[in-house]
Amino acid sequence: MSTTFPMVTGNGNGTENCAATNRSLYNFYAAVMIIIFILALPLNASVLHLFIFKLKFWKSNSNNIFLFNLVLADILLLFCLPIKAGNFIRGERRSYDKTVCKGMLFMLFLNRGASIAFLTVTSIDRYFNVVHPGRKNLLKALKKSPQISIFIWLLLLPLTIPTMLKTFECCNSHKDRVDEAGNELENEDILIKDVVDSLREVVFFTQIIIPFIILVYCTVHIVNRLRKKTVGDKTKLRRAVFLVTSVMVVFSICFLPCILARMILLIARVRNWSDLSEDIAAAVFDGLMVLSYSDCLLDPLVYCFCSTKFKGLYLNSYFPCLVRGRDMKEDSGNSTGNISNPKRANAVI
């Protein structure tokens, strides 16, 4: 049963309405986030442990450094989900406590941006390895050191500043012409507000659109290159094609719908659609943002467990009882010895 809330001001946030107008729907969103958190946290934590203590990613010549940072960004993002779920259960689209709200926005956008950034860098690295294996490039030289990863994290920090402004999450861009006290803004203040509103929307959209374009370009060229190969195990080639294609599909499902929904919500706010239409657009946007958090669950499955060697190493490390029976039936030189060797796992990730 839906419950409609009146306009809420909440801690000096002006006339911005951040109330969840459909409690049952937002309770469902909260349940989905809790499920994602319960499933993804132990999965990402175990993969992170494997990278540090088994694979020693910092010594690897492969793209394990990028994958480690990808998993790290996802696991940091996961800690925001219980707080976000609590807001939804209380009928709030975001916390009315300014400190909590801005802290959440900082964590959400920094770590989601990092997740997308390292996913993109990993795709670029694979593009050069497959399409231009002999060509020297800056990324190939830098990926052996942590400097490029540190640079990516530092680069993302200033990009989170526009997203932490008070009206961002409830998508009030280019609408209100009043300050926090409810007074009309002067023309100069309105211009400043419009510039800031436009800047944060540019950050939101480009954070997804540009990596998607890069991902599509790399995926198409990698798939074409792999399909032209006549030497090698056909099964492995098909698995490699499936892997790079699945990355693009997961990215498309998780992130593209939310930018489309945000565009519609922006139009609804700017053109002053009816309250019902605006509430529907807001609810759809929030639901698709919840869908984007499932990327934290899918990333380790797509990037790590598509490798049979990594999957074997993972099972051998955390669930040895599942592989013990199989290992007894196979030659030790072709099964356990290879699976438990981190160097062999490094070669395929």
mmCIF file of C-alpha atoms in Angstrom:
data_model
loop_
_atom_site.group_PDB
_atom_site.id
_atom_site.type_symbol
_atom_site.label_atom_id
_atom_site.label_comp_id
_atom_site.label_asym_id
_atom_site.label_seq_id
_atom_site.Cartn_x
_atom_site.Cartn_y
_atom_site.Cartn_z
ATOM 1 C CA MET A 1 0.000 0.000 0.000
ATOM 2 C CA SER A 2 1.409 3.383 -0.979
ATOM 3 C CA THR A 3 1.896 6.166 1.514
ATOM 4 C CA THR A 4 2.341 9.710 0.238
ATOM 5 C CA PHE A 5 4.441 12.150 2.195
ATOM 6 C CA PRO A 6 4.147 15.930 2.242
ATOM 7 C CA MET A 7 6.910 18.235 1.073
ATOM 8 C CA VAL A 8 9.825 17.929 3.454
ATOM 9 C CA THR A 9 12.411 20.554 4.244
ATOM 10 C CA GLY A 10 14.712 18.522 6.523
ATOM 11 C CA ASN A 11 17.714 20.320 7.993
ATOM 12 C CA GLY A 12 17.550 23.394 5.832
ATOM 13 C CA ASN A 13 17.400 21.662 2.507
ATOM 14 C CA GLY A 14 14.969 24.182 1.098
ATOM 15 C CA THR A 15 11.886 22.992 -0.753
ATOM 16 C CA GLU A 16 13.596 19.880 -1.999
ATOM 17 C CA ASN A 17 11.351 16.858 -1.626
ATOM 18 C CA CYS A 18 13.383 13.803 -0.648
ATOM 19 C CA ALA A 19 10.545 11.769 0.820
ATOM 20 C CA ALA A 20 9.841 8.260 -0.490
ATOM 21 C CA THR A 21 6.251 8.523 -1.669
ATOM 22 C CA ASN A 22 5.712 4.766 -1.965
ATOM 23 C CA ARG A 23 6.778 3.039 1.238
ATOM 24 C CA SER A 24 6.155 -0.517 0.053
ATOM 25 C CA LEU A 25 8.216 0.016 -3.106
ATOM 26 C CA TYR A 26 11.111 1.566 -1.187
ATOM 27 C CA ASN A 27 10.963 -1.255 1.367
ATOM 28 C CA PHE A 28 11.440 -3.609 -1.579
ATOM 29 C CA TYR A 29 14.416 -1.544 -2.760
ATOM 30 C CA ALA A 30 15.857 -1.767 0.754
ATOM 31 C CA ALA A 31 15.425 -5.543 0.786
ATOM 32 C CA VAL A 32 17.243 -5.831 -2.555
ATOM 33 C CA MET A 33 20.173 -3.774 -1.242
ATOM 34 C CA ILE A 34 20.385 -5.891 1.898
ATOM 35 C CA ILE A 35 20.461 -9.056 -0.221
ATOM 36 C CA ILE A 36 23.206 -7.574 -2.432
ATOM 37 C CA PHE A 37 25.169 -6.652 0.690
ATOM 38 C CA ILE A 38 24.817 -10.119 2.263
ATOM 39 C CA LEU A 39 25.878 -11.904 -0.918
ATOM 40 C CA ALA A 40 28.549 -9.520 -2.180
ATOM 41 C CA LEU A 41 30.412 -8.672 1.041
ATOM 42 C CA PRO A 42 31.819 -12.151 1.815
ATOM 43 C CA LEU A 43 32.465 -12.771 -1.880
ATOM 44 C CA ASN A 44 34.453 -9.559 -2.362
ATOM 45 C CA ALA A 45 36.216 -9.941 1.000
ATOM 46 C CA SER A 46 37.369 -13.464 0.143
ATOM 47 C CA VAL A 47 38.559 -12.400 -3.315
ATOM 48 C CA LEU A 48 40.406 -9.459 -1.738
ATOM 49 C CA HIS A 49 42.054 -11.840 0.731
ATOM 50 C CA LEU A 50 43.075 -14.114 -2.135
ATOM 51 C CA PHE A 51 44.664 -11.255 -4.071
ATOM 52 C CA ILE A 52 46.692 -10.153 -1.047
ATOM 53 C CA PHE A 53 47.779 -13.388 0.595
ATOM 54 C CA LYS A 54 47.757 -15.929 -2.262
ATOM 55 C CA LEU A 55 48.399 -14.076 -5.494
ATOM 56 C CA LYS A 56 50.459 -11.212 -3.995
ATOM 57 C CA PHE A 57 49.028 -8.905 -6.661
ATOM 58 C CA TRP A 58 51.758 -6.249 -6.222
ATOM 59 C CA LYS A 59 54.351 -8.704 -7.554
ATOM 60 C CA SER A 60 52.286 -9.752 -10.536
ATOM 61 C CA ASN A 61 53.023 -8.772 -14.139
ATOM 62 C CA SER A 62 49.364 -9.164 -15.114
ATOM 63 C CA ASN A 63 46.442 -6.837 -14.515
ATOM 64 C CA ASN A 64 45.913 -8.154 -10.978
ATOM 65 C CA ILE A 65 46.686 -4.690 -9.583
ATOM 66 C CA PHE A 66 43.712 -3.259 -11.470
ATOM 67 C CA LEU A 67 41.455 -6.128 -10.432
ATOM 68 C CA PHE A 68 42.502 -5.706 -6.797
ATOM 69 C CA ASN A 69 41.538 -2.021 -6.893
ATOM 70 C CA LEU A 70 38.272 -2.892 -8.627
ATOM 71 C CA VAL A 71 37.343 -5.308 -5.842
ATOM 72 C CA LEU A 72 38.515 -2.800 -3.197
ATOM 73 C CA ALA A 73 36.255 -0.086 -4.651
ATOM 74 C CA ASP A 74 33.318 -2.489 -4.722
ATOM 75 C CA ILE A 75 33.776 -3.589 -1.128
ATOM 76 C CA LEU A 76 33.975 0.031 0.091
ATOM 77 C CA LEU A 77 30.813 0.817 -1.833
ATOM 78 C CA LEU A 78 29.040 -2.120 -0.186
ATOM 79 C CA PHE A 79 29.366 -0.548 3.270
ATOM 80 C CA CYS A 80 27.065 2.277 2.116
ATOM 81 C CA LEU A 81 24.197 -0.070 1.260
ATOM 82 C CA PRO A 82 22.925 -0.819 4.816
ATOM 83 C CA ILE A 83 22.749 2.938 5.549
ATOM 84 C CA LYS A 84 20.969 3.563 2.260
ATOM 85 C CA ALA A 85 18.563 0.713 2.972
ATOM 86 C CA GLY A 86 17.827 2.180 6.410
ATOM 87 C CA ASN A 87 16.895 5.498 4.797
ATOM 88 C CA PHE A 88 14.487 3.791 2.428
ATOM 89 C CA ILE A 89 12.851 1.844 5.255
ATOM 90 C CA ARG A 90 12.272 5.120 7.132
ATOM 91 C CA GLY A 91 10.624 6.612 4.049
ATOM 92 C CA GLU A 92 13.590 8.826 3.116
ATOM 93 C CA ARG A 93 15.267 8.897 -0.285
ATOM 94 C CA ARG A 94 18.395 10.066 1.539
ATOM 95 C CA SER A 95 19.354 10.994 5.084
ATOM 96 C CA TYR A 96 18.246 14.425 6.314
ATOM 97 C CA ASP A 97 21.371 14.599 8.455
ATOM 98 C CA LYS A 98 23.772 16.764 6.419
ATOM 99 C CA THR A 99 26.915 15.002 7.629
ATOM 100 C CA VAL A 100 25.568 11.519 6.927
ATOM 101 C CA CYS A 101 24.127 12.595 3.574
ATOM 102 C CA LYS A 102 27.341 14.169 2.281
ATOM 103 C CA GLY A 103 29.467 11.345 3.660
ATOM 104 C CA MET A 104 27.263 8.808 1.886
ATOM 105 C CA LEU A 105 27.399 10.724 -1.380
ATOM 106 C CA PHE A 106 31.173 10.954 -1.139
ATOM 107 C CA MET A 107 31.542 7.201 -0.563
ATOM 108 C CA LEU A 108 28.968 6.222 -3.181
ATOM 109 C CA PHE A 109 30.332 8.342 -5.993
ATOM 110 C CA LEU A 110 34.027 7.936 -5.190
ATOM 111 C CA ASN A 111 33.899 4.154 -4.986
ATOM 112 C CA ARG A 112 31.436 3.652 -7.812
ATOM 113 C CA GLY A 113 33.585 5.966 -9.930
ATOM 114 C CA ALA A 114 36.673 3.967 -8.944
ATOM 115 C CA SER A 115 34.920 0.716 -9.804
ATOM 116 C CA ILE A 116 34.017 2.026 -13.265
ATOM 117 C CA ALA A 117 37.499 3.519 -13.756
ATOM 118 C CA PHE A 118 39.387 0.309 -12.930
ATOM 119 C CA LEU A 119 36.938 -1.714 -15.001
ATOM 120 C CA THR A 120 37.693 0.588 -17.932
ATOM 121 C CA VAL A 121 41.458 0.466 -17.403
ATOM 122 C CA THR A 122 41.315 -3.337 -17.222
ATOM 123 C CA SER A 123 39.470 -3.421 -20.554
ATOM 124 C CA ILE A 124 42.040 -1.096 -22.140
ATOM 125 C CA ASP A 125 44.836 -3.320 -20.821
ATOM 126 C CA ARG A 126 43.214 -6.400 -22.332
ATOM 127 C CA TYR A 127 42.691 -4.535 -25.597
ATOM 128 C CA PHE A 128 46.420 -3.868 -25.954
ATOM 129 C CA ASN A 129 47.334 -7.409 -24.870
ATOM 130 C CA VAL A 130 45.022 -9.023 -27.444
ATOM 131 C CA VAL A 131 44.812 -6.571 -30.342
ATOM 132 C CA HIS A 132 48.320 -5.045 -30.127
ATOM 133 C CA PRO A 133 50.352 -7.618 -28.176
ATOM 134 C CA GLY A 134 53.752 -6.413 -29.348
ATOM 135 C CA ARG A 135 53.147 -2.681 -29.177
ATOM 136 C CA LYS A 136 54.673 -0.708 -26.341
ATOM 137 C CA ASN A 137 52.269 1.532 -24.435
ATOM 138 C CA LEU A 138 52.343 3.651 -21.316
ATOM 139 C CA LEU A 139 49.705 1.560 -19.549
ATOM 140 C CA LYS A 140 51.726 -1.613 -20.008
ATOM 141 C CA ALA A 141 54.743 0.047 -18.435
ATOM 142 C CA LEU A 142 52.848 1.600 -15.522
ATOM 143 C CA LYS A 143 50.584 -1.276 -14.563
ATOM 144 C CA LYS A 144 53.467 -3.099 -12.865
ATOM 145 C CA SER A 145 53.636 -0.347 -10.244
ATOM 146 C CA PRO A 146 50.956 1.022 -7.931
ATOM 147 C CA GLN A 147 51.433 4.615 -9.107
ATOM 148 C CA ILE A 148 48.758 4.452 -11.791
ATOM 149 C CA SER A 149 46.222 3.054 -9.329
ATOM 150 C CA ILE A 150 47.015 5.786 -6.807
ATOM 151 C CA PHE A 151 46.709 8.382 -9.575
ATOM 152 C CA ILE A 152 43.239 7.096 -10.522
ATOM 153 C CA TRP A 153 42.035 7.328 -6.904
ATOM 154 C CA LEU A 154 43.426 10.859 -6.547
ATOM 155 C CA LEU A 155 41.928 11.939 -9.871
ATOM 156 C CA LEU A 156 38.476 10.846 -8.724
ATOM 157 C CA LEU A 157 38.572 12.898 -5.511
ATOM 158 C CA PRO A 158 37.903 16.344 -7.066
ATOM 159 C CA LEU A 159 35.188 14.843 -9.267
ATOM 160 C CA THR A 160 33.188 13.917 -6.157
ATOM 161 C CA ILE A 161 32.919 17.536 -4.966
ATOM 162 C CA PRO A 162 30.004 18.532 -7.261
ATOM 163 C CA THR A 163 28.149 15.333 -6.383
ATOM 164 C CA MET A 164 28.185 16.055 -2.640
ATOM 165 C CA LEU A 165 26.076 19.198 -2.902
ATOM 166 C CA LYS A 166 22.843 18.991 -0.967
ATOM 167 C CA THR A 167 20.422 18.796 -3.891
ATOM 168 C CA PHE A 168 22.228 16.212 -6.004
ATOM 169 C CA GLU A 169 20.797 12.919 -4.837
ATOM 170 C CA CYS A 170 17.194 14.101 -4.962
ATOM 171 C CA CYS A 171 17.824 15.483 -8.430
ATOM 172 C CA ASN A 172 16.662 19.059 -7.943
ATOM 173 C CA SER A 173 18.959 20.475 -10.605
ATOM 174 C CA HIS A 174 17.920 23.671 -12.417
ATOM 175 C CA LYS A 175 14.638 23.914 -10.509
ATOM 176 C CA ASP A 176 14.601 25.784 -7.208
ATOM 177 C CA ARG A 177 15.363 29.475 -7.166
ATOM 178 C CA VAL A 178 15.491 29.828 -3.372
ATOM 179 C CA ASP A 179 18.272 29.475 -0.826
ATOM 180 C CA GLU A 180 18.304 27.246 2.265
ATOM 181 C CA ALA A 181 16.301 29.851 4.206
ATOM 182 C CA GLY A 182 13.609 29.939 1.525
ATOM 183 C CA ASN A 183 14.534 33.401 0.171
ATOM 184 C CA GLU A 184 14.551 34.183 -3.542
ATOM 185 C CA LEU A 185 17.994 34.005 -5.112
ATOM 186 C CA GLU A 186 19.512 36.979 -6.896
ATOM 187 C CA ASN A 187 20.287 36.714 -10.618
ATOM 188 C CA GLU A 188 23.986 36.257 -9.923
ATOM 189 C CA ASP A 189 23.277 33.483 -7.418
ATOM 190 C CA ILE A 190 20.926 31.813 -9.876
ATOM 191 C CA LEU A 191 23.686 31.822 -12.504
ATOM 192 C CA ILE A 192 26.148 30.267 -10.053
ATOM 193 C CA LYS A 193 23.587 27.638 -9.066
ATOM 194 C CA ASP A 194 22.905 26.754 -12.703
ATOM 195 C CA VAL A 195 26.628 26.385 -13.410
ATOM 196 C CA VAL A 196 27.103 24.119 -10.378
ATOM 197 C CA ASP A 197 23.982 22.107 -11.285
ATOM 198 C CA SER A 198 25.243 21.629 -14.825
ATOM 199 C CA LEU A 199 28.713 20.645 -13.606
ATOM 200 C CA ARG A 200 27.491 17.906 -11.315
ATOM 201 C CA GLU A 201 25.183 16.502 -13.990
ATOM 202 C CA VAL A 202 28.091 16.446 -16.440
ATOM 203 C CA VAL A 203 30.125 14.520 -13.857
ATOM 204 C CA PHE A 204 27.294 12.037 -13.328
ATOM 205 C CA PHE A 205 26.686 11.327 -17.023
ATOM 206 C CA THR A 206 30.291 11.361 -18.277
ATOM 207 C CA GLN A 207 31.333 9.033 -15.448
ATOM 208 C CA ILE A 208 29.262 6.355 -17.182
ATOM 209 C CA ILE A 209 28.994 7.346 -20.840
ATOM 210 C CA ILE A 210 32.713 7.819 -21.589
ATOM 211 C CA PRO A 211 33.784 4.498 -19.980
ATOM 212 C CA PHE A 212 30.942 2.757 -21.837
ATOM 213 C CA ILE A 213 32.172 4.079 -25.198
ATOM 214 C CA ILE A 214 35.710 2.938 -24.367
ATOM 215 C CA LEU A 215 34.408 -0.445 -23.215
ATOM 216 C CA VAL A 216 32.404 -0.978 -26.418
ATOM 217 C CA TYR A 217 35.401 -0.023 -28.584
ATOM 218 C CA CYS A 218 37.753 -2.371 -26.730
ATOM 219 C CA THR A 219 35.223 -5.211 -26.642
ATOM 220 C CA VAL A 220 34.444 -5.077 -30.369
ATOM 221 C CA HIS A 221 38.111 -5.109 -31.346
ATOM 222 C CA ILE A 222 39.016 -7.852 -28.860
ATOM 223 C CA VAL A 223 36.159 -10.076 -30.037
ATOM 224 C CA ASN A 224 37.058 -9.531 -33.701
ATOM 225 C CA ARG A 225 40.698 -10.347 -32.978
ATOM 226 C CA LEU A 226 39.851 -13.512 -31.059
ATOM 227 C CA ARG A 227 37.465 -14.740 -33.741
ATOM 228 C CA LYS A 228 40.169 -14.366 -36.394
ATOM 229 C CA LYS A 229 42.564 -16.576 -34.462
ATOM 230 C CA THR A 230 43.043 -19.990 -36.027
ATOM 231 C CA VAL A 231 45.658 -21.261 -33.600
ATOM 232 C CA GLY A 232 44.784 -22.383 -30.103
ATOM 233 C CA ASP A 233 42.109 -24.209 -28.193
ATOM 234 C CA LYS A 234 38.707 -23.291 -29.660
ATOM 235 C CA THR A 235 37.043 -23.792 -26.288
ATOM 236 C CA LYS A 236 39.389 -21.305 -24.637
ATOM 237 C CA LEU A 237 38.860 -18.815 -27.442
ATOM 238 C CA ARG A 238 35.090 -19.070 -27.078
ATOM 239 C CA ARG A 239 35.443 -18.620 -23.319
ATOM 240 C CA ALA A 240 37.560 -15.514 -23.871
ATOM 241 C CA VAL A 241 34.962 -14.064 -26.260
ATOM 242 C CA PHE A 242 32.232 -14.787 -23.732
ATOM 243 C CA LEU A 243 34.246 -13.111 -20.973
ATOM 244 C CA VAL A 244 34.862 -9.791 -22.727
ATOM 245 C CA THR A 245 31.292 -9.709 -24.039
ATOM 246 C CA SER A 246 29.808 -10.415 -20.616
ATOM 247 C CA VAL A 247 31.740 -7.484 -19.137
ATOM 248 C CA MET A 248 30.071 -5.088 -21.574
ATOM 249 C CA VAL A 249 26.660 -6.663 -20.966
ATOM 250 C CA VAL A 250 27.006 -6.365 -17.177
ATOM 251 C CA PHE A 251 28.098 -2.733 -17.485
ATOM 252 C CA SER A 252 25.168 -1.959 -19.787
ATOM 253 C CA ILE A 253 22.608 -3.579 -17.494
ATOM 254 C CA CYS A 254 23.944 -1.995 -14.310
ATOM 255 C CA PHE A 255 24.657 1.575 -15.404
ATOM 256 C CA LEU A 256 22.956 2.598 -18.642
ATOM 257 C CA PRO A 257 19.357 2.346 -17.339
ATOM 258 C CA CYS A 258 20.083 4.664 -14.388
ATOM 259 C CA ILE A 259 21.467 7.470 -16.593
ATOM 260 C CA LEU A 260 18.384 7.210 -18.830
ATOM 261 C CA ALA A 261 16.122 7.360 -15.770
ATOM 262 C CA ARG A 262 18.054 10.335 -14.418
ATOM 263 C CA MET A 263 17.643 12.172 -17.698
ATOM 264 C CA ILE A 264 13.878 11.634 -17.545
ATOM 265 C CA LEU A 265 13.771 12.765 -13.907
ATOM 266 C CA LEU A 266 15.719 15.923 -14.760
ATOM 267 C CA ILE A 267 13.237 16.705 -17.523
ATOM 268 C CA ALA A 268 10.347 16.104 -15.109
ATOM 269 C CA ARG A 269 11.824 18.511 -12.554
ATOM 270 C CA VAL A 270 12.787 21.264 -15.006
ATOM 271 C CA ARG A 271 9.496 21.183 -16.934
ATOM 272 C CA ASN A 272 7.382 20.925 -13.766
ATOM 273 C CA TRP A 273 5.539 17.735 -14.587
ATOM 274 C CA SER A 274 2.679 16.713 -12.332
ATOM 275 C CA ASP A 275 3.503 15.482 -8.828
ATOM 276 C CA LEU A 276 2.432 11.941 -9.741
ATOM 277 C CA SER A 277 4.648 11.824 -12.843
ATOM 278 C CA GLU A 278 7.569 13.258 -10.903
ATOM 279 C CA ASP A 279 7.109 10.712 -8.094
ATOM 280 C CA ILE A 280 7.047 7.855 -10.602
ATOM 281 C CA ALA A 281 10.180 9.146 -12.333
ATOM 282 C CA ALA A 282 11.948 9.507 -8.967
ATOM 283 C CA ALA A 283 10.963 5.992 -7.869
ATOM 284 C CA VAL A 284 12.159 4.485 -11.162
ATOM 285 C CA PHE A 285 15.469 6.352 -10.897
ATOM 286 C CA ASP A 286 16.029 5.159 -7.314
ATOM 287 C CA GLY A 287 15.193 1.596 -8.300
ATOM 288 C CA LEU A 288 17.657 1.625 -11.185
ATOM 289 C CA MET A 289 20.330 3.096 -8.923
ATOM 290 C CA VAL A 290 19.748 0.087 -6.655
ATOM 291 C CA LEU A 291 20.220 -2.109 -9.728
ATOM 292 C CA SER A 292 23.571 -0.414 -10.393
ATOM 293 C CA TYR A 293 24.794 -1.563 -6.952
ATOM 294 C CA SER A 294 24.510 -5.172 -8.147
ATOM 295 C CA ASP A 295 27.727 -4.448 -10.059
ATOM 296 C CA CYS A 296 29.505 -5.084 -6.739
ATOM 297 C CA LEU A 297 28.219 -8.651 -6.828
ATOM 298 C CA LEU A 298 28.781 -9.262 -10.526
ATOM 299 C CA ASP A 299 32.315 -7.834 -10.849
ATOM 300 C CA PRO A 300 34.131 -10.671 -9.029
ATOM 301 C CA LEU A 301 32.008 -13.257 -10.839
ATOM 302 C CA VAL A 302 32.735 -11.829 -14.284
ATOM 303 C CA TYR A 303 36.376 -10.859 -13.840
ATOM 304 C CA CYS A 304 37.651 -13.543 -11.506
ATOM 305 C CA PHE A 305 35.519 -16.648 -11.685
ATOM 306 C CA CYS A 306 35.376 -16.775 -15.466
ATOM 307 C CA SER A 307 38.959 -18.009 -15.163
ATOM 308 C CA THR A 308 38.976 -21.731 -14.412
ATOM 309 C CA LYS A 309 42.420 -21.413 -12.805
ATOM 310 C CA PHE A 310 41.312 -18.633 -10.468
ATOM 311 C CA LYS A 311 38.116 -20.509 -9.666
ATOM 312 C CA GLY A 312 40.146 -23.591 -8.836
ATOM 313 C CA LEU A 313 42.500 -21.566 -6.628
ATOM 314 C CA TYR A 314 39.520 -19.974 -4.871
ATOM 315 C CA LEU A 315 37.822 -23.310 -4.179
ATOM 316 C CA ASN A 316 41.076 -24.916 -3.109
ATOM 317 C CA SER A 317 41.718 -22.056 -0.659
ATOM 318 C CA TYR A 318 38.274 -21.640 0.901
ATOM 319 C CA PHE A 319 36.314 -24.797 0.063
ATOM 320 C CA PRO A 320 38.878 -27.624 -0.166
ATOM 321 C CA CYS A 321 36.203 -30.193 0.662
ATOM 322 C CA LEU A 322 34.496 -29.460 -2.680
ATOM 323 C CA VAL A 323 37.591 -30.264 -4.721
ATOM 324 C CA ARG A 324 39.058 -33.053 -2.613
ATOM 325 C CA GLY A 325 36.949 -35.770 -4.210
ATOM 326 C CA ARG A 326 37.694 -34.528 -7.703
ATOM 327 C CA ASP A 327 41.413 -34.237 -6.992
ATOM 328 C CA MET A 328 41.564 -37.866 -5.867
ATOM 329 C CA LYS A 329 40.274 -38.965 -9.275
ATOM 330 C CA GLU A 330 42.677 -36.824 -11.291
ATOM 331 C CA ASP A 331 46.413 -36.910 -11.739
ATOM 332 C CA SER A 332 47.992 -34.697 -9.095
ATOM 333 C CA GLY A 333 50.282 -33.086 -11.662
ATOM 334 C CA ASN A 334 47.331 -31.854 -13.750
ATOM 335 C CA SER A 335 44.928 -30.846 -11.013
ATOM 336 C CA THR A 336 45.801 -29.824 -7.472
ATOM 337 C CA GLY A 337 49.359 -28.831 -8.204
ATOM 338 C CA ASN A 338 48.332 -26.505 -10.991
ATOM 339 C CA ILE A 339 45.254 -25.093 -9.292
ATOM 340 C CA SER A 340 46.967 -24.212 -6.058
ATOM 341 C CA ASN A 341 49.890 -22.506 -7.754
ATOM 342 C CA PRO A 342 49.382 -18.740 -7.659
ATOM 343 C CA LYS A 343 51.718 -18.163 -10.584
ATOM 344 C CA ARG A 344 49.524 -20.293 -12.812
ATOM 345 C CA ALA A 345 46.485 -18.337 -11.667
ATOM 346 C CA ASN A 346 48.270 -15.059 -12.378
ATOM 347 C CA ALA A 347 48.819 -16.072 -15.971
ATOM 348 C CA VAL A 348 45.108 -16.272 -16.788
ATOM 349 C CA ILE A 349 43.618 -13.315 -14.924
#
